[in-house]
Amino acid sequence: MISSPTHEGLMQIVSDSRLDRFRSEFNAFLDEHAPSDASDWIFGLVGGIPDWARRWQAALFDHGFLSPQSPPGLGGRNASQLEALVHLDELSRRGLPRSFHFPGWGIVAPTLLEFGSEGQRALAPRALRGDETWCVGMSEPGAGSDLAGLATRAEERAGSFVVTGQKVWTSYAPWAGRCLLYARTDPGSRGSRGLSVLIVDLDAPGVEVRPIRHLGGEPELAEVFFDGVSVPRESLVGNLHAGWEVATASLKYERQGLWVEWLAAVQHVFDRLVELARLRRRDLDAALRGRLVVAAERVAATRALGLREFARVYDGMPPAQSFLKLATSELSQDLFELGAELSGDDAVVSPTPAAGAGRWLSGLLKSMGDTIGGGTSEIQREIIASAALRLPSPR
Amino acid sequence: MSAVAPSRPAPVADFRLTVEEQLLRDSVRDMLAAHWTPAMAREATGDPGVTGAAWPRLAEWVGVIESGTVATCLAAEEAGAALAPGEILAAWAFAGLLGAMEHPLAADAVGGELAGSVALDTGRRGPLPPPGLVLRPAADGPVMVIDEEAATLLPAGPRRTVHTADLSRRFVAADTATEGDRIPHPVPDAFAAWIQTSALMAGADALGACRTLLRATVDYAGVRKQFGRPIGTFQAVRHRLVDLALALERATASTYLAAMLVDARDPEAGRAVHAARASAGDAVARFTRGAVQLHGAIGYTWEHDVHLYVRRAYVSDRLFGAGSWHRERLAETVLEPEEELRGA
């Protein structure tokens, strides 16, 4: 009889003294620096970019724990893949996002580092550390999910670009100093061709930022108007008319980092939900208990999905990032909804005049943006249908 | 920086693909493709002898359980995907149990020479799954009956068939009242790990069947035309397929995370297994209805293979604790963490 081969080297739980050391050091850092006020922010009771959030991101950067695999000047410590995994695992277990204003470190800095000139790359450390707040100008009144339909123009004139148009739903624009702007540089172009990426100073003459309060009450979005804004030629990021390439790459950056933020927030909300359920054990009827355990199952599975996504990134596998975006954003709404139901009238009674709702309903209202921003759930499903399932294109 | 905090163990789940994983998947897949087809599964409904002909080749793969829970799940996933005979799952559970018991026949069981099966004769409460269906052992082999305290080996011999919804596997009645030598569970950790591995194996089998259903349904949506275009271009169809795929991705990731934790004898393994089987149950429920629905009328026929995989997944979701039982155990660990320390 031929015996089956022995199988070693399969996926496994890994542990060695070097990883133990890394985790100990990171835990010591977290015990000292982790913000204690993150919960109110995640639940939408406070908004904007609080001082503690800036201190936290800067501390991560300074200690090489923002993105450990990067070199020291970029918020890292040249860590190994497995150390980076320990880092993400610990953050997600503790329910701690790295940053409370994601565009700078999550999208802009990686874009500048990959496509930028030497001068532009020099802007990356401050974006990563959170010293400078950035926004990304993609959505427009006529181009939300359909980025290729954008109409903001940037005309080349005598060594500079003149930008005219309007962006909308621009996250963090009320606090941002600069915008990574997508504009049409080839006037005769349509669709995904003829777009370029520019760095635009939001203090420049002709720029107007009008904050938009989201339904939870916080002005975290904005309309941004550009009326003949002059932008120097050296503000072009990457090649002229090659903006689509940059946009595609920014999805890749999201894959590499943002999933852990989503996962961390989900874990954070779930941990609070379990505390609430234990506290209100007597109100926990069979139906609520059933929903709670579905939530527990979903959180565990989504965490496993996240750990696997990490591995996929390093294996160069096809992206499953849309799966995670879809799963975490819909799951966090389920969790808030369940918490609101469990907390009875506390969900609707506002603790302060400004809060506008109780803790759990406030969280639910705020989280409704998660299934819209960064590609709606419907768009994520379309991406998965085409890219992962390879279903025929609807068009 | 402050003094280094007392650190809990720092294991981390490494999902990175290895050559060995792909090799194992491919080997089992190739073996099944060569010796077992859905048509044979269909024929086997009325002719158990077909299973007998394929058995010697399958028996070469019983030893995979010695490579651990991840390896067993990888193989079981392929078994479910190919509607492989239940005898191989029975043999994995049986050999794994004998190994955990350090039974003198363990080597024969792992080598595939002694193929058996297991039956649970447990209470409905407590850490062990409730009694469930018993997979038929190959060649009418022995059945090990497990209760809360001990295992009893029922001798080989023909047994009454229990007809089930699953057309791809045979189940038998195990007369649990039969006298035999009661062997107390001697190695609690190994025994607990065996239960966990078996539960994940059954879940992986169900997920394998779901994987085949997903691929078949996606393929069908790509070729079946209505209104002049493939139905896979319609968002109602696309989005339901994505939700099936997401449920499968979640459950599969959860299963292998739990399998890694079992292999590492991690204290979180018990809870992770319940979570994984709860996720598998969710996936099975979605595929049971979704795969048939998205095939339209052809999926509603006896001739089409869809229902074979639906039946397979549905029944696997009942083995070693139904999805709902695992969900309830998970609820206990979430709401009453002290339970976790006492039992499981």
XYZ file of C-alpha atoms in Angstrom:
739
model
C 0.000 0.000 0.000
C 1.194 3.486 -0.846
C 0.820 5.680 2.186
C -0.173 9.290 1.794
C 2.736 11.698 2.209
C 3.165 13.361 5.576
C 2.163 16.967 5.459
C 4.266 19.469 7.255
C 4.478 23.186 6.742
C 0.743 23.767 6.483
C -0.847 26.937 7.758
C -0.301 27.070 11.470
C -0.204 29.043 14.646
C 3.330 30.340 14.902
C 5.105 31.373 18.019
C 8.762 31.949 18.750
C 10.814 33.988 21.143
C 11.336 36.805 18.652
C 7.591 37.188 18.096
C 6.983 36.946 21.849
C 9.469 39.749 22.363
C 7.818 41.864 19.709
C 4.376 41.335 21.214
C 5.615 42.115 24.720
C 7.202 45.318 23.549
C 4.121 46.343 21.602
C 1.857 45.523 24.540
C 4.008 47.641 26.830
C 3.715 50.474 24.331
C -0.056 50.020 24.134
C -0.441 49.956 27.903
C 1.331 53.281 28.033
C -0.044 55.060 24.970
C -3.382 53.526 23.936
C -6.080 56.195 24.064
C -8.820 55.598 26.586
C -11.272 57.897 24.791
C -11.540 55.987 21.517
C -14.916 54.520 22.403
C -16.833 57.810 22.311
C -15.331 58.523 18.893
C -16.201 55.093 17.490
C -19.739 55.523 18.834
C -20.033 58.920 17.177
C -20.471 60.850 20.424
C -17.475 63.016 19.601
C -16.281 63.827 16.137
C -13.497 65.482 14.245
C -9.877 64.762 15.053
C -9.454 65.094 18.838
C -6.065 65.946 20.347
C -5.743 62.482 21.896
C -6.175 60.963 18.437
C -3.307 63.051 17.071
C -1.074 62.191 20.051
C -1.843 58.483 19.605
C -0.992 58.405 15.905
C 2.216 60.395 16.517
C 3.236 58.004 19.313
C 2.692 55.019 17.003
C 4.822 56.715 14.362
C 7.612 57.709 16.743
C 7.912 54.203 18.211
C 7.864 52.478 14.828
C 4.458 50.921 15.491
C 2.377 52.759 12.882
C 3.346 50.330 10.128
C 6.163 48.217 11.567
C 7.377 46.850 8.233
C 8.293 50.340 7.019
C 11.685 51.878 7.747
C 12.053 54.043 10.875
C 11.570 57.356 9.036
C 8.155 56.221 7.846
C 6.627 55.045 11.099
C 8.131 51.574 11.071
C 11.011 49.508 12.385
C 11.819 47.194 9.465
C 9.776 44.458 11.103
C 9.237 41.015 9.577
C 5.970 39.890 7.979
C 5.050 37.848 11.023
C 5.833 40.706 13.392
C 3.583 42.911 11.293
C 0.900 40.257 11.623
C 1.303 40.202 15.413
C 0.973 43.984 15.371
C -2.269 43.944 13.389
C -3.624 41.027 15.399
C -2.999 42.865 18.667
C -4.600 46.091 17.420
C -7.663 44.244 16.206
C -7.943 42.248 19.449
C -7.793 45.440 21.452
C -10.261 47.134 19.136
C -7.916 50.032 18.484
C -7.776 51.827 15.146
C -4.352 53.255 14.316
C -5.644 56.526 13.021
C -8.799 58.570 13.388
C -8.249 60.372 10.092
C -7.373 57.702 7.585
C -6.790 59.573 4.282
C -3.305 60.869 5.083
C -1.639 57.691 6.316
C -3.876 55.191 4.554
C -4.064 56.604 1.046
C -2.092 59.812 0.477
C 1.273 58.813 1.957
C 1.483 55.470 0.107
C 0.447 57.240 -3.113
C 3.157 59.887 -2.726
C 5.760 57.250 -1.893
C 4.925 55.191 -4.973
C 4.182 57.869 -7.565
C 5.554 61.116 -6.152
C 8.603 63.182 -7.047
C 11.368 63.535 -4.493
C 9.767 66.690 -3.123
C 6.359 65.006 -2.904
C 7.767 61.948 -1.145
C 9.121 64.286 1.507
C 5.504 65.097 2.436
C 4.807 61.460 3.356
C 6.218 61.357 6.917
C 4.036 64.228 8.117
C 0.993 62.641 6.467
C 1.765 59.314 8.146
C 2.397 60.838 11.552
C -0.861 62.772 11.212
C 0.833 66.144 11.658
C -0.745 67.260 8.443
C -4.352 66.409 7.675
C -5.157 65.424 4.116
C -8.283 64.747 2.169
C -8.767 62.861 -1.097
C -10.882 64.601 -3.733
C -12.654 61.901 -5.691
C -16.471 62.077 -5.469
C -18.360 64.792 -7.326
C -22.043 65.641 -7.620
C -22.121 63.730 -10.912
C -19.495 61.119 -10.067
C -19.997 59.189 -6.850
C -19.551 55.479 -7.330
C -18.568 56.193 -10.938
C -15.207 57.918 -10.515
C -14.534 57.816 -14.259
C -17.426 60.226 -14.723
C -15.710 63.089 -12.916
C -15.880 66.546 -14.466
C -13.507 68.741 -12.431
C -11.057 70.215 -14.950
C -7.375 71.046 -14.580
C -6.133 72.965 -17.607
C -2.433 73.287 -18.261
C -1.494 76.942 -18.736
C 2.006 78.377 -18.718
C 3.641 76.014 -16.287
C 0.681 75.526 -14.004
C -2.769 73.929 -13.870
C -5.958 75.907 -13.472
C -8.515 73.860 -11.561
C -12.248 74.428 -11.883
C -14.960 72.200 -10.522
C -16.561 70.758 -7.419
C -15.922 67.824 -5.117
C -18.400 66.529 -2.572
C -18.546 64.082 0.360
C -14.850 64.772 0.870
C -13.948 63.186 4.230
C -11.920 65.319 6.660
C -11.813 68.294 4.263
C -12.942 70.670 7.075
C -9.617 69.985 8.860
C -7.375 69.265 5.882
C -4.514 71.469 4.723
C -4.124 69.714 1.404
C -6.134 67.659 -0.999
C -5.042 64.835 -3.274
C -7.275 65.855 -6.158
C -8.501 63.794 -9.091
C -9.204 66.026 -12.097
C -9.596 65.758 -15.864
C -6.427 67.112 -17.465
C -7.219 66.006 -21.013
C -10.209 68.139 -21.991
C -11.177 65.876 -24.893
C -11.108 62.710 -22.797
C -13.920 60.647 -21.358
C -14.147 57.892 -18.779
C -11.057 56.636 -17.015
C -8.629 58.171 -19.522
C -7.270 61.695 -19.283
C -7.408 61.970 -15.485
C -4.529 63.204 -13.354
C -3.750 63.579 -9.674
C -2.716 66.934 -8.222
C -1.742 68.136 -4.777
C -3.868 71.183 -4.042
C -3.316 73.514 -1.118
C -6.739 74.145 0.420
C -5.645 77.646 1.496
C -5.047 78.622 -2.138
C -7.152 81.462 -3.585
C -10.294 80.155 -5.262
C -10.763 77.117 -2.969
C -13.839 77.057 -0.784
C -14.590 74.288 1.715
C -18.196 74.029 2.907
C -18.570 71.477 5.686
C -21.450 68.992 5.476
C -22.837 67.617 8.727
C -23.588 63.927 8.466
C -26.845 62.598 9.872
C -25.199 62.058 13.254
C -24.524 65.798 13.422
C -20.759 65.981 12.958
C -19.292 68.046 10.094
C -16.857 65.346 8.933
C -17.550 65.748 5.223
C -17.440 68.747 2.938
C -18.146 70.181 -0.442
C -14.971 71.594 -1.940
C -15.248 74.192 -4.693
C -12.404 75.087 -7.059
C -12.852 78.341 -8.957
C -9.904 78.910 -11.298
C -7.429 77.708 -8.679
C -3.854 77.947 -9.873
C -1.769 74.880 -9.026
C 1.954 74.694 -9.862
C 3.071 72.112 -12.449
C 5.225 70.325 -9.868
C 2.055 69.431 -7.926
C 1.280 66.741 -10.502
C 1.576 63.279 -8.883
C 2.670 60.590 -11.318
C 2.369 61.019 -15.056
C 0.032 63.397 -16.828
C -3.312 61.739 -17.713
C -2.317 58.636 -15.670
C -4.649 59.263 -12.721
C -6.544 56.004 -13.157
C -3.373 54.067 -12.457
C -2.959 56.006 -9.204
C -6.598 55.385 -8.239
C -6.198 51.666 -8.841
C -3.090 51.615 -6.670
C -4.897 53.401 -3.854
C -7.207 50.385 -3.615
C -4.113 48.286 -3.072
C -3.016 50.508 -0.180
C -6.424 50.077 1.401
C -5.884 46.343 1.193
C -2.594 46.597 2.987
C -3.687 48.668 5.917
C -7.243 49.752 6.280
C -8.788 46.347 6.883
C -7.325 46.205 10.345
C -8.978 49.524 11.162
C -12.347 48.106 10.144
C -11.704 44.934 12.073
C -10.534 46.840 15.138
C -13.678 48.947 15.159
C -15.871 45.853 14.812
C -14.067 44.154 17.692
C -14.355 47.282 19.810
C -18.111 47.538 19.283
C -18.605 43.803 19.834
C -16.725 43.890 23.142
C -18.972 46.736 24.330
C -21.998 44.768 23.128
C -21.004 41.736 25.192
C -20.533 43.957 28.252
C -23.976 45.409 27.678
C -25.528 41.976 27.207
C -24.014 40.686 30.447
C -25.234 43.784 32.249
C -28.737 43.375 30.831
C -28.801 39.622 31.082
C -32.317 39.669 32.523
C -33.653 41.562 29.498
C -31.973 39.135 27.131
C -34.838 37.143 25.669
C -34.348 34.200 23.338
C -34.615 36.350 20.219
C -31.976 38.840 21.341
C -29.756 36.027 22.564
C -30.042 34.395 19.155
C -29.028 37.585 17.411
C -26.147 38.087 19.810
C -24.690 34.698 19.014
C -25.035 35.304 15.288
C -23.070 38.497 15.900
C -20.422 36.553 17.839
C -20.147 34.044 15.006
C -19.896 36.808 12.430
C -17.228 38.715 14.385
C -15.097 35.580 14.794
C -15.414 34.717 11.102
C -14.677 38.249 9.978
C -11.584 38.321 12.139
C -10.439 35.058 10.535
C -11.145 36.597 7.131
C -8.945 39.544 8.091
C -6.055 37.341 9.184
C -6.335 35.460 5.928
C -6.439 38.710 3.972
C -3.108 39.628 5.513
C -1.673 36.383 4.223
C -3.186 36.978 0.789
C -1.532 40.371 0.552
C 1.848 38.816 1.185
C 1.194 35.894 -1.130
C 0.222 38.268 -3.934
C -3.200 36.628 -4.121
C -6.194 38.254 -5.819
C -7.740 40.891 -3.575
C -10.386 39.896 -1.090
C -10.435 43.432 0.282
C -13.954 44.042 -1.003
C -15.124 41.029 1.001
C -13.707 42.592 4.164
C -15.054 46.048 3.441
C -18.494 44.603 2.805
C -18.388 42.245 5.777
C -17.100 44.727 8.350
C -19.278 47.672 7.338
C -22.510 45.663 7.338
C -21.510 43.824 10.503
C -20.799 46.985 12.489
C -24.280 48.256 11.645
C -25.744 44.964 12.860
C -23.817 45.327 16.123
C -24.916 48.915 16.744
C -28.497 48.027 15.900
C -28.477 45.141 18.356
C -26.879 47.292 21.066
C -29.510 49.972 20.525
C -32.234 47.391 20.936
C -30.629 45.964 24.077
C -30.193 49.374 25.658
C -33.888 50.216 25.529
C -34.754 53.902 25.835
C -31.108 54.688 26.589
C -30.625 54.358 22.845
C -32.788 57.351 22.088
C -32.189 59.556 25.124
C -29.334 61.908 24.359
C -26.702 62.180 27.124
C -25.832 65.730 26.078
C -27.801 68.212 23.972
C -25.180 67.916 21.237
C -25.005 64.124 21.041
C -28.368 63.885 19.307
C -28.977 60.268 20.377
C -27.953 57.715 22.969
C -24.693 55.870 22.620
C -25.817 52.918 20.523
C -28.135 54.757 18.185
C -25.475 57.408 17.712
C -23.075 54.641 16.712
C -25.608 53.190 14.297
C -26.250 56.564 12.684
C -22.559 57.272 12.270
C -21.821 53.768 10.951
C -24.344 54.219 8.153
C -21.582 56.074 6.330
C -19.439 52.932 6.295
C -21.596 51.173 3.709
C -21.577 54.287 1.498
C -18.106 55.849 1.733
C -15.071 54.249 0.106
C -17.287 52.440 -2.402
C -20.866 51.569 -1.473
C -21.803 48.033 -0.517
C -23.539 47.738 -3.876
C -20.313 48.691 -5.648
C -18.342 46.265 -3.468
C -20.737 43.499 -4.513
C -20.219 44.457 -8.154
C -16.435 44.388 -7.698
C -16.619 40.939 -6.108
C -19.015 39.676 -8.768
C -16.678 40.743 -11.564
C -13.198 40.424 -10.054
C -13.528 37.463 -7.688
C -16.422 35.442 -9.122
C -15.657 36.476 -12.718
C -19.306 36.811 -13.645
C -19.905 38.378 -17.068
C -19.814 42.149 -17.158
C -23.245 43.828 -17.079
C -22.091 46.346 -19.706
C 9.182 52.941 27.543
C 7.806 51.215 30.611
C 8.928 47.807 31.805
C 7.905 44.969 29.530
C 4.402 43.899 30.439
C 3.739 40.305 31.427
C 2.942 38.784 28.089
C 0.389 36.156 27.346
C 1.474 33.549 24.829
C 1.947 35.172 21.464
C 0.783 32.683 18.903
C -0.419 34.201 15.687
C -2.358 32.548 12.912
C -0.251 32.339 9.779
C -2.609 31.866 6.847
C 0.109 32.224 4.234
C -0.238 29.601 1.532
C 2.358 26.912 1.512
C 3.412 24.600 -1.261
C 2.466 21.711 1.010
C -1.096 22.941 1.331
C -1.535 23.124 -2.411
C 0.108 19.736 -2.800
C -2.229 18.150 -0.291
C -5.321 19.715 -1.866
C -4.237 18.670 -5.346
C -3.339 15.131 -4.320
C -6.702 14.486 -2.674
C -8.526 16.172 -5.541
C -6.669 14.119 -8.156
C -7.210 10.895 -6.250
C -10.944 11.565 -6.008
C -11.204 12.707 -9.614
C -9.584 9.450 -10.714
C -11.673 7.136 -8.561
C -14.896 8.892 -7.700
C -17.382 10.941 -9.733
C -20.770 12.470 -8.967
C -22.239 9.849 -11.297
C -20.817 7.137 -9.049
C -22.262 8.886 -6.033
C -25.604 8.782 -7.812
C -25.278 5.092 -8.700
C -24.167 4.315 -5.188
C -27.657 5.276 -4.023
C -28.890 1.864 -4.990
C -25.626 -0.030 -5.140
C -23.376 0.170 -2.114
C -20.874 -2.055 -3.935
C -19.584 0.904 -5.947
C -18.233 2.388 -2.774
C -16.507 -0.888 -2.096
C -14.619 -0.736 -5.413
C -13.259 2.754 -4.750
C -12.468 2.143 -1.103
C -8.923 0.726 -1.343
C -7.692 3.909 -3.028
C -9.460 6.149 -0.547
C -8.094 4.112 2.354
C -4.594 5.248 1.410
C -5.615 8.684 2.639
C -6.769 7.811 6.160
C -3.284 8.637 7.432
C -3.744 12.286 6.621
C -5.216 12.748 10.100
C -1.752 12.164 11.521
C -0.714 15.462 9.933
C -3.158 17.363 12.084
C -6.432 19.202 12.005
C -5.550 21.631 9.216
C -4.533 18.727 6.976
C -7.682 16.803 7.857
C -9.860 19.806 7.050
C -8.104 20.364 3.725
C -8.761 16.738 2.799
C -12.345 16.810 4.113
C -13.090 19.946 2.110
C -12.031 18.090 -1.046
C -14.117 15.096 0.030
C -17.220 17.256 0.324
C -16.471 19.047 -2.932
C -16.343 15.684 -4.742
C -19.174 13.968 -2.844
C -16.622 11.393 -1.682
C -17.929 8.276 0.071
C -18.665 8.742 3.759
C -16.426 5.818 4.648
C -13.367 8.062 4.405
C -14.831 10.552 6.898
C -15.810 7.669 9.172
C -12.282 6.306 8.959
C -10.733 9.686 9.802
C -12.938 10.058 12.862
C -12.307 6.448 13.930
C -8.533 6.541 13.447
C -8.300 9.924 15.131
C -10.213 8.628 18.122
C -8.097 5.497 18.463
C -5.012 7.689 18.263
C -6.350 10.012 20.964
C -7.110 6.971 23.139
C -3.666 5.510 22.464
C -5.541 2.360 21.502
C -3.471 -0.665 20.414
C -5.376 -0.780 17.086
C -4.601 2.890 16.308
C -1.775 2.072 13.885
C -4.024 -0.267 11.855
C -6.751 2.371 11.782
C -4.391 5.134 10.647
C -2.917 2.830 8.013
C -6.390 2.198 6.599
C -6.300 -1.579 7.216
C -8.906 -1.313 9.951
C -11.624 1.061 8.858
C -14.257 1.885 11.425
C -16.667 4.573 12.428
C -17.788 6.352 15.585
C -21.128 6.883 17.272
C -21.902 9.447 19.942
C -24.001 8.180 22.834
C -23.756 11.363 24.806
C -26.155 13.464 26.801
C -27.909 16.414 25.256
C -26.252 18.866 27.609
C -22.600 19.392 28.342
C -19.503 19.816 26.256
C -19.953 16.742 24.040
C -22.193 16.959 20.983
C -25.533 15.151 21.257
C -26.084 11.776 19.588
C -26.129 11.999 15.818
C -25.973 10.039 12.605
C -23.377 7.280 12.313
C -21.424 7.077 9.058
C -21.200 3.536 7.721
C -17.730 2.091 8.243
C -16.005 0.629 5.190
C -16.409 -3.138 4.782
C -18.826 -3.293 7.721
C -15.991 -2.463 10.111
C -16.228 -1.769 13.845
C -17.928 1.210 15.436
C -16.576 2.949 18.514
C -19.336 4.284 20.719
C -18.527 7.301 22.863
C -20.389 8.365 25.945
C -19.496 10.920 28.601
C -17.016 8.698 30.398
C -15.922 5.920 28.122
C -15.594 4.399 24.686
C -16.983 0.980 23.736
C -15.839 -0.862 20.626
C -18.692 -2.571 18.798
C -17.389 -5.453 16.682
C -17.405 -5.503 12.885
C -20.475 -6.867 11.126
C -23.421 -5.846 8.988
C -25.635 -3.106 10.429
C -29.046 -1.787 9.677
C -28.983 1.044 7.139
C -30.382 4.406 8.211
C -31.756 6.100 5.115
C -31.032 9.812 5.072
C -31.442 12.819 2.811
C -27.785 12.458 1.849
C -27.612 10.364 -1.317
C -23.814 10.369 -1.444
C -23.129 8.635 1.869
C -24.440 5.690 3.841
C -25.402 5.802 7.495
C -26.025 2.917 9.866
C -27.650 2.207 13.185
C -25.177 1.506 15.975
C -26.695 -0.554 18.743
C -25.333 1.419 21.634
C -26.800 -1.004 24.203
C -24.405 -3.734 23.067
C -22.056 -4.948 25.737
C -18.360 -4.426 25.182
C -15.227 -3.364 26.975
C -15.697 0.159 28.261
C -12.458 2.086 27.946
C -12.459 5.333 29.992
C -11.314 8.453 28.137
C -7.742 8.433 29.355
C -6.233 11.544 27.782
C -8.710 14.415 28.241
C -6.767 16.914 26.113
C -6.332 14.509 23.244
C -9.972 13.484 23.470
C -11.146 17.117 23.434
C -8.920 17.822 20.440
C -10.374 14.787 18.672
C -13.935 16.055 19.148
C -12.852 19.463 17.851
C -11.084 18.005 14.838
C -14.065 15.826 13.998
C -16.457 18.770 14.235
C -14.251 20.844 11.947
C -13.855 17.924 9.550
C -17.633 17.668 9.177
C -17.868 21.435 8.702
C -15.088 21.389 6.097
C -16.927 18.626 4.223
C -20.046 20.809 4.137
C -18.032 23.809 2.953
C -16.442 21.709 0.212
C -19.911 20.860 -1.083
C -20.834 24.562 -0.895
C -17.693 25.442 -2.850
C -18.732 23.120 -5.665
C -22.212 24.633 -5.563
C -20.783 28.136 -5.800
C -18.619 27.274 -8.777
C -21.460 25.463 -10.521
C -23.879 28.319 -9.882
C -21.429 30.982 -11.059
C -20.716 28.934 -14.202
C -24.413 28.496 -14.868
C -25.086 32.216 -14.402
C -22.394 32.879 -16.990
C -23.958 30.727 -19.714
C -27.693 30.702 -19.071
C -29.228 33.510 -21.129
C -32.512 35.329 -20.623
C -33.607 38.585 -22.235
C -30.660 38.128 -24.594
C -27.919 38.195 -21.977
C -26.372 35.887 -19.381
C -28.317 35.949 -16.100
C -24.975 36.607 -14.393
C -25.188 40.179 -15.676
C -28.301 40.888 -13.588
C -27.559 42.497 -10.253
C -30.229 40.548 -8.389
C -28.390 37.366 -9.387
C -24.883 38.806 -8.977
C -25.480 40.177 -5.506
C -27.063 37.014 -4.197
C -24.080 35.054 -5.529
C -21.735 37.476 -3.778
C -23.569 36.953 -0.508
C -23.191 33.195 -0.935
C -19.490 33.647 -1.693
C -19.021 35.894 1.332
C -20.716 33.397 3.648
C -18.428 30.692 2.266
C -15.295 32.856 2.620
C -16.168 33.709 6.212
C -16.888 30.122 7.198
C -13.800 28.774 5.441
C -11.475 31.313 7.074
C -13.081 30.621 10.452
C -12.697 26.855 9.981
C -8.984 27.031 9.213
C -8.317 29.510 12.006
C -10.016 27.095 14.407
C -8.070 24.181 12.897
C -4.783 25.999 13.497
C -5.811 26.673 17.088
C -6.703 22.998 17.634
C -3.362 21.916 16.184
C -1.635 24.328 18.564
C -3.737 23.102 21.548
C -4.573 26.767 22.090
C -7.025 27.525 24.932
C -9.167 29.515 22.479
C -9.629 26.442 20.261
C -12.934 25.281 21.774
C -14.680 28.566 21.233
C -13.157 28.942 17.765
C -14.513 25.531 16.751
C -18.035 26.441 17.856
C -17.766 29.746 15.992
C -16.490 28.004 12.860
C -19.297 25.437 12.852
C -21.832 28.183 13.481
C -20.463 29.997 10.424
C -20.523 26.784 8.408
C -24.163 26.331 9.415
C -24.918 29.828 8.162
C -23.221 29.095 4.840
C -25.043 25.787 4.438
C -28.421 27.411 5.102
C -27.748 30.049 2.460
C -26.460 27.595 -0.149
C -29.271 25.114 0.423
C -31.801 27.595 -0.875
C -29.604 29.956 -2.890
C -27.916 27.432 -5.156
C -31.217 25.839 -6.153
C -32.941 29.199 -6.632
C -30.198 30.647 -8.824
C -30.256 27.585 -11.076
C -33.917 28.205 -11.755
C -36.132 25.329 -12.878
C -33.249 23.073 -13.937
C -31.972 23.179 -10.356
C -35.370 21.927 -9.220
C -34.972 18.634 -11.064
C -33.849 15.262 -9.773
C -31.557 14.872 -12.809
C -29.451 17.928 -12.018
C -26.605 17.431 -9.536
C -27.364 20.543 -7.473
C -29.499 18.696 -4.972
C -26.796 16.065 -4.404
C -24.450 18.746 -3.043
C -27.240 20.515 -1.170
C -28.127 17.246 0.549
C -24.484 16.529 1.308
C -23.892 19.954 2.873
C -27.142 19.835 4.799
C -26.365 16.466 6.368
C -22.713 17.326 7.100
C -23.959 20.334 9.023
C -25.611 17.797 11.380
C -22.511 15.733 12.155
C -20.570 16.103 15.429
C -23.048 18.660 16.678
C -25.417 20.508 14.378
C -24.646 24.094 13.460
C -27.386 25.158 15.859
C -25.823 23.167 18.721
C -22.470 24.821 18.121
C -24.197 28.210 17.988
C -25.702 27.567 21.420
C -22.328 26.514 22.819
C -20.871 29.724 21.400
C -23.635 31.707 23.101
C -22.637 30.143 26.416
C -18.984 31.043 25.957
C -19.915 34.617 25.055
C -22.385 35.208 27.862
C -21.022 32.890 30.526
C -17.270 32.830 30.160
C -16.860 30.822 33.365
C -18.504 27.893 31.540
C -15.608 27.909 29.141
C -13.157 27.368 31.974
C -15.089 24.473 33.482
C -16.027 22.476 30.411
C -15.549 22.495 26.665
